[in-house]
XYZ file of N, CA and C in Angstrom:
387
model
N -62.584 -130.358 4.475
C -63.353 -130.442 5.700
C -63.796 -129.034 6.094
N -65.063 -128.883 6.451
C -65.567 -127.563 6.818
C -64.939 -127.106 8.137
N -64.902 -125.794 8.334
C -64.287 -125.261 9.549
C -65.081 -125.668 10.800
N -66.420 -125.744 10.707
C -67.221 -126.178 11.853
C -66.909 -127.625 12.206
N -66.742 -128.450 11.214
C -66.441 -129.868 11.442
C -65.071 -130.027 12.108
N -64.097 -129.272 11.616
C -62.753 -129.315 12.198
C -62.780 -128.781 13.632
N -63.487 -127.689 13.836
C -63.611 -127.116 15.174
C -64.268 -128.113 16.117
N -65.323 -128.770 15.657
C -66.019 -129.772 16.472
C -65.057 -130.889 16.870
N -64.268 -131.356 15.943
C -63.324 -132.441 16.227
C -62.277 -131.998 17.254
N -61.739 -130.813 17.100
C -60.716 -130.301 18.022
C -61.305 -130.123 19.420
N -62.481 -129.503 19.495
C -63.106 -129.238 20.791
C -63.463 -130.541 21.499
N -64.045 -131.491 20.792
C -64.429 -132.752 21.445
C -63.197 -133.539 21.887
N -62.113 -133.470 21.157
C -60.868 -134.134 21.586
C -60.365 -133.520 22.885
N -60.384 -132.202 22.967
C -59.981 -131.509 24.190
C -60.894 -131.900 25.354
N -62.205 -131.914 25.102
C -63.159 -132.235 26.164
C -62.987 -133.657 26.669
N -62.646 -134.597 25.816
C -62.415 -135.981 26.253
C -61.294 -136.046 27.277
N -60.341 -135.141 27.164
C -59.241 -135.106 28.127
C -59.588 -134.398 29.417
N -60.328 -133.310 29.330
C -60.605 -132.481 30.508
C -61.849 -132.934 31.280
N -62.842 -133.495 30.603
C -64.096 -133.861 31.272
C -63.922 -134.845 32.432
N -63.049 -135.867 32.331
C -62.882 -136.758 33.482
C -62.400 -136.020 34.735
N -61.606 -134.993 34.552
C -61.132 -134.188 35.681
C -62.284 -133.352 36.236
N -63.025 -132.683 35.350
C -64.142 -131.835 35.790
C -65.209 -132.635 36.521
N -65.465 -133.868 36.079
C -66.504 -134.696 36.701
C -66.203 -134.987 38.165
N -64.927 -134.977 38.536
C -64.531 -135.272 39.916
C -64.613 -134.051 40.834
N -64.773 -132.874 40.272
C -64.818 -131.664 41.083
C -66.169 -131.566 41.789
N -66.152 -131.431 43.128
C -67.406 -131.479 43.891
C -68.425 -130.408 43.507
N -68.005 -129.217 43.120
C -68.954 -128.149 42.806
C -69.406 -128.113 41.360
N -68.854 -128.986 40.535
C -69.170 -128.981 39.102
C -70.599 -129.472 38.860
N -71.344 -128.732 38.046
C -72.671 -129.180 37.630
C -72.501 -130.311 36.626
N -73.268 -131.382 36.823
C -73.206 -132.540 35.929
C -74.595 -132.859 35.394
N -74.644 -133.290 34.157
C -75.868 -133.816 33.561
C -75.666 -135.318 33.386
N -76.578 -136.092 33.941
C -76.504 -137.544 33.786
C -77.613 -138.006 32.855
N -77.207 -138.622 31.759
C -78.143 -139.215 30.801
C -77.938 -140.722 30.841
N -78.809 -141.437 30.133
C -78.645 -142.880 29.974
C -78.091 -143.130 28.582
N -76.970 -143.850 28.513
C -76.354 -144.151 27.216
C -77.336 -144.849 26.295
N -77.505 -144.322 25.106
C -78.505 -144.858 24.179
C -78.161 -146.259 23.694
N -76.901 -146.616 23.689
C -76.494 -147.964 23.282
C -76.212 -148.858 24.486
N -75.482 -148.309 25.451
C -75.029 -149.113 26.590
C -76.089 -149.255 27.682
N -76.964 -148.253 27.799
C -77.922 -148.242 28.900
C -77.292 -147.818 30.218
N -76.010 -147.424 30.188
C -75.295 -147.030 31.402
C -75.400 -145.527 31.634
N -75.273 -145.102 32.889
C -75.285 -143.665 33.170
C -74.076 -142.985 32.527
N -74.310 -141.840 31.905
C -73.260 -141.039 31.278
C -73.323 -139.639 31.883
N -72.213 -139.198 32.435
C -72.175 -137.896 33.116
C -71.333 -136.908 32.332
N -71.900 -135.720 32.153
C -71.259 -134.667 31.378
C -71.178 -133.395 32.217
N -69.974 -132.846 32.419
C -69.867 -131.560 33.113
C -70.343 -130.447 32.188
N -71.098 -129.517 32.755
C -71.622 -128.408 31.960
C -71.998 -127.261 32.868
N -72.496 -126.206 32.272
C -72.958 -125.046 33.032
C -74.390 -124.752 32.676
N -75.071 -124.117 33.574
C -76.463 -123.760 33.344
C -76.998 -123.046 34.566
N -78.298 -122.895 34.607
C -78.919 -122.157 35.720
C -80.320 -122.669 35.967
N -80.666 -122.741 37.251
C -82.036 -123.068 37.646
C -82.853 -121.783 37.588
N -83.996 -121.869 36.920
C -84.960 -120.765 36.876
C -86.311 -121.385 37.215
N -86.822 -121.069 38.401
C -88.074 -121.684 38.841
C -87.898 -123.181 39.005
N -88.689 -123.963 38.276
C -88.625 -125.433 38.354
C -87.866 -126.042 37.179
N -87.103 -125.220 36.455
C -86.369 -125.687 35.279
C -84.884 -125.396 35.411
N -84.084 -126.267 34.803
C -82.650 -126.048 34.671
C -82.385 -125.814 33.189
N -81.776 -124.677 32.864
C -81.513 -124.294 31.474
C -80.034 -124.427 31.164
N -79.715 -124.912 29.966
C -78.344 -124.998 29.498
C -78.335 -124.866 27.982
N -77.154 -124.663 27.435
C -76.992 -124.600 25.975
C -75.893 -125.574 25.588
N -76.216 -126.484 24.680
C -75.255 -127.446 24.144
C -74.398 -126.763 23.083
N -73.095 -126.968 23.159
C -72.166 -126.367 22.190
C -72.330 -126.922 20.784
N -72.636 -128.200 20.707
C -72.641 -128.870 19.409
C -74.010 -129.412 19.021
N -75.057 -128.928 19.670
C -76.409 -129.311 19.298
C -76.607 -130.806 19.237
N -77.242 -131.268 18.181
C -77.574 -132.690 18.046
C -76.359 -133.569 17.777
N -75.184 -132.977 17.616
C -73.959 -133.768 17.472
C -73.403 -134.175 18.835
N -73.835 -133.497 19.902
C -73.364 -133.837 21.249
C -73.899 -135.202 21.653
N -73.025 -136.002 22.235
C -73.443 -137.347 22.646
C -74.554 -137.286 23.684
N -74.479 -136.335 24.620
C -75.532 -136.262 25.634
C -76.863 -135.821 25.033
N -76.838 -135.037 23.970
C -78.085 -134.664 23.293
C -78.670 -135.890 22.590
N -77.836 -136.677 21.964
C -78.312 -137.919 21.331
C -78.912 -138.858 22.368
N -78.293 -138.908 23.555
C -78.850 -139.728 24.633
C -80.207 -139.196 25.082
N -80.344 -137.879 25.170
C -81.628 -137.258 25.543
C -82.691 -137.597 24.504
N -82.332 -137.564 23.239
C -83.292 -137.894 22.193
C -83.807 -139.327 22.357
N -82.961 -140.229 22.819
C -83.360 -141.621 23.021
C -84.140 -141.811 24.319
N -83.802 -141.024 25.350
C -84.471 -141.133 26.657
C -84.316 -139.795 27.369
N -85.380 -138.998 27.444
C -85.273 -137.657 28.019
C -85.191 -137.615 29.551
N -85.301 -138.771 30.205
C -85.178 -138.778 31.671
C -83.710 -138.595 32.038
N -83.432 -137.571 32.834
C -82.062 -137.217 33.197
C -81.990 -136.918 34.692
N -80.759 -136.736 35.142
C -80.513 -136.179 36.468
C -79.497 -135.059 36.296
N -79.603 -134.039 37.161
C -78.663 -132.926 37.140
C -78.114 -132.760 38.552
N -76.774 -132.697 38.659
C -76.160 -132.413 39.962
C -75.890 -130.923 40.027
N -76.611 -130.270 40.927
C -76.511 -128.820 41.095
C -76.085 -128.561 42.531
N -74.940 -127.896 42.683
C -74.386 -127.612 44.014
C -74.331 -128.862 44.889
N -73.898 -129.977 44.287
C -73.707 -131.215 45.025
C -74.942 -132.068 45.237
N -76.109 -131.605 44.799
C -77.357 -132.351 45.001
C -77.900 -132.834 43.662
N -78.227 -134.124 43.584
C -78.807 -134.692 42.367
C -80.299 -134.431 42.329
N -80.770 -133.989 41.161
C -82.198 -133.741 40.950
C -82.631 -134.426 39.665
N -83.763 -135.117 39.727
C -84.299 -135.805 38.544
C -85.039 -134.808 37.668
N -85.110 -135.116 36.384
C -85.832 -134.238 35.477
C -86.087 -134.873 34.122
N -86.847 -134.133 33.326
C -87.143 -134.515 31.945
C -86.547 -133.421 31.059
N -85.659 -133.818 30.145
C -84.987 -132.848 29.277
C -85.806 -132.602 28.015
N -85.874 -131.344 27.617
C -86.592 -130.934 26.403
C -85.628 -130.141 25.522
N -85.428 -130.589 24.294
C -84.627 -129.835 23.332
C -85.471 -128.667 22.851
N -84.868 -127.494 22.772
C -85.604 -126.272 22.447
C -84.984 -125.566 21.233
N -85.081 -126.175 20.042
C -84.458 -125.553 18.863
C -85.064 -124.196 18.515
N -86.293 -123.953 18.943
C -86.940 -122.675 18.647
C -86.430 -121.532 19.529
N -85.730 -121.874 20.624
C -85.204 -120.864 21.538
C -83.958 -120.220 20.933
N -83.755 -118.948 21.180
C -82.563 -118.231 20.716
C -81.415 -118.566 21.675
N -80.560 -119.524 21.286
C -79.503 -120.017 22.164
C -78.517 -118.911 22.552
N -78.205 -118.011 21.630
C -77.275 -116.920 21.949
C -77.875 -115.990 22.994
N -79.148 -115.688 22.866
C -79.825 -114.868 23.874
C -79.894 -115.618 25.205
N -80.154 -116.915 25.152
C -80.225 -117.729 26.373
C -78.894 -117.704 27.109
N -77.792 -117.785 26.371
C -76.469 -117.758 27.006
C -76.255 -116.494 27.839
N -76.874 -115.391 27.431
C -76.724 -114.145 28.189
C -77.399 -114.223 29.554
N -78.277 -115.208 29.763
C -78.968 -115.363 31.048
C -78.325 -116.444 31.917
N -77.302 -117.107 31.406
C -76.648 -118.210 32.117
C -75.299 -117.738 32.663
N -74.652 -118.533 33.531
C -73.364 -118.119 34.104
C -72.364 -117.673 33.036
N -71.762 -116.514 33.274
C -70.941 -115.840 32.266
C -69.739 -116.649 31.791
N -68.985 -117.257 32.707
C -67.765 -117.966 32.300
C -68.098 -119.146 31.391
N -69.066 -119.956 31.780
C -69.445 -121.095 30.953
C -70.018 -120.616 29.616
N -70.840 -119.590 29.659
C -71.449 -119.077 28.429
C -70.397 -118.577 27.448
N -69.346 -117.943 27.964
C -68.271 -117.462 27.085
C -67.597 -118.643 26.397
N -67.358 -119.718 27.142
C -66.751 -120.912 26.555
C -67.632 -121.552 25.504
N -68.925 -121.627 25.785
C -69.865 -122.222 24.828
C -69.896 -121.388 23.548
N -69.941 -120.061 23.692
C -69.947 -119.183 22.509
C -68.664 -119.351 21.701
N -67.534 -119.438 22.389
C -66.239 -119.539 21.724
C -66.043 -120.890 21.038
N -66.415 -121.963 21.723
C -66.119 -123.309 21.235
C -67.256 -123.957 20.468
N -68.455 -123.403 20.597
C -69.632 -124.026 19.999
C -69.678 -123.940 18.489
N -70.301 -124.971 17.903
C -70.455 -125.014 16.453
C -71.924 -125.038 16.033
N -72.814 -125.430 16.933
C -74.235 -125.563 16.597
C -75.038 -125.484 17.901
N -75.227 -124.279 18.398
C -75.839 -124.080 19.712
C -77.281 -124.575 19.755
N -77.638 -125.209 20.877
C -78.984 -125.729 21.078
C -79.365 -125.571 22.547
N -80.469 -124.889 22.794
C -80.963 -124.731 24.161
C -81.648 -126.006 24.614
N -81.411 -126.337 25.881
C -82.066 -127.494 26.518
C -82.675 -127.021 27.827
N -83.919 -127.402 28.049
C -84.605 -127.102 29.311
C -84.865 -128.430 30.004
N -84.406 -128.526 31.259
C -84.676 -129.725 32.046
C -85.759 -129.360 33.045
N -86.890 -129.992 32.888
C -88.016 -129.823 33.802
C -87.699 -130.661 35.032
N -87.364 -129.986 36.141
C -86.994 -130.706 37.361
C -88.231 -131.288 38.008
N -88.150 -132.565 38.364
C -89.334 -133.278 38.861
C -89.272 -133.565 40.343
N -88.190 -133.184 41.002
C -88.134 -133.386 42.454
C -87.655 -132.161 43.177
């Protein structure tokens, strides 16, 4: 098994345990996608930053992330930023330099993404409200 594959498995197992706790924290930024199979709302705690009319984030596992797969099926999302839900359209940005992008995002989250990530992918959410 490749080291990236093993790392991905370990990190996602850890996240399955911690994410339900993070989702309940009032100040936590959340990304809500629509489940590609279930059609139900799926909420993922993450970090990012609003720049103008866009919310930028970097996925740790790129197209292997479940929320990225959901975006590929339906790019309409919502983002909870500082307790307020905002609608948007998510755009995968493989051409963007994800490591450089992380330097412009909140430091603590970016450090975790760099440390735990296996296939970084920038995502831009065009906020529509």
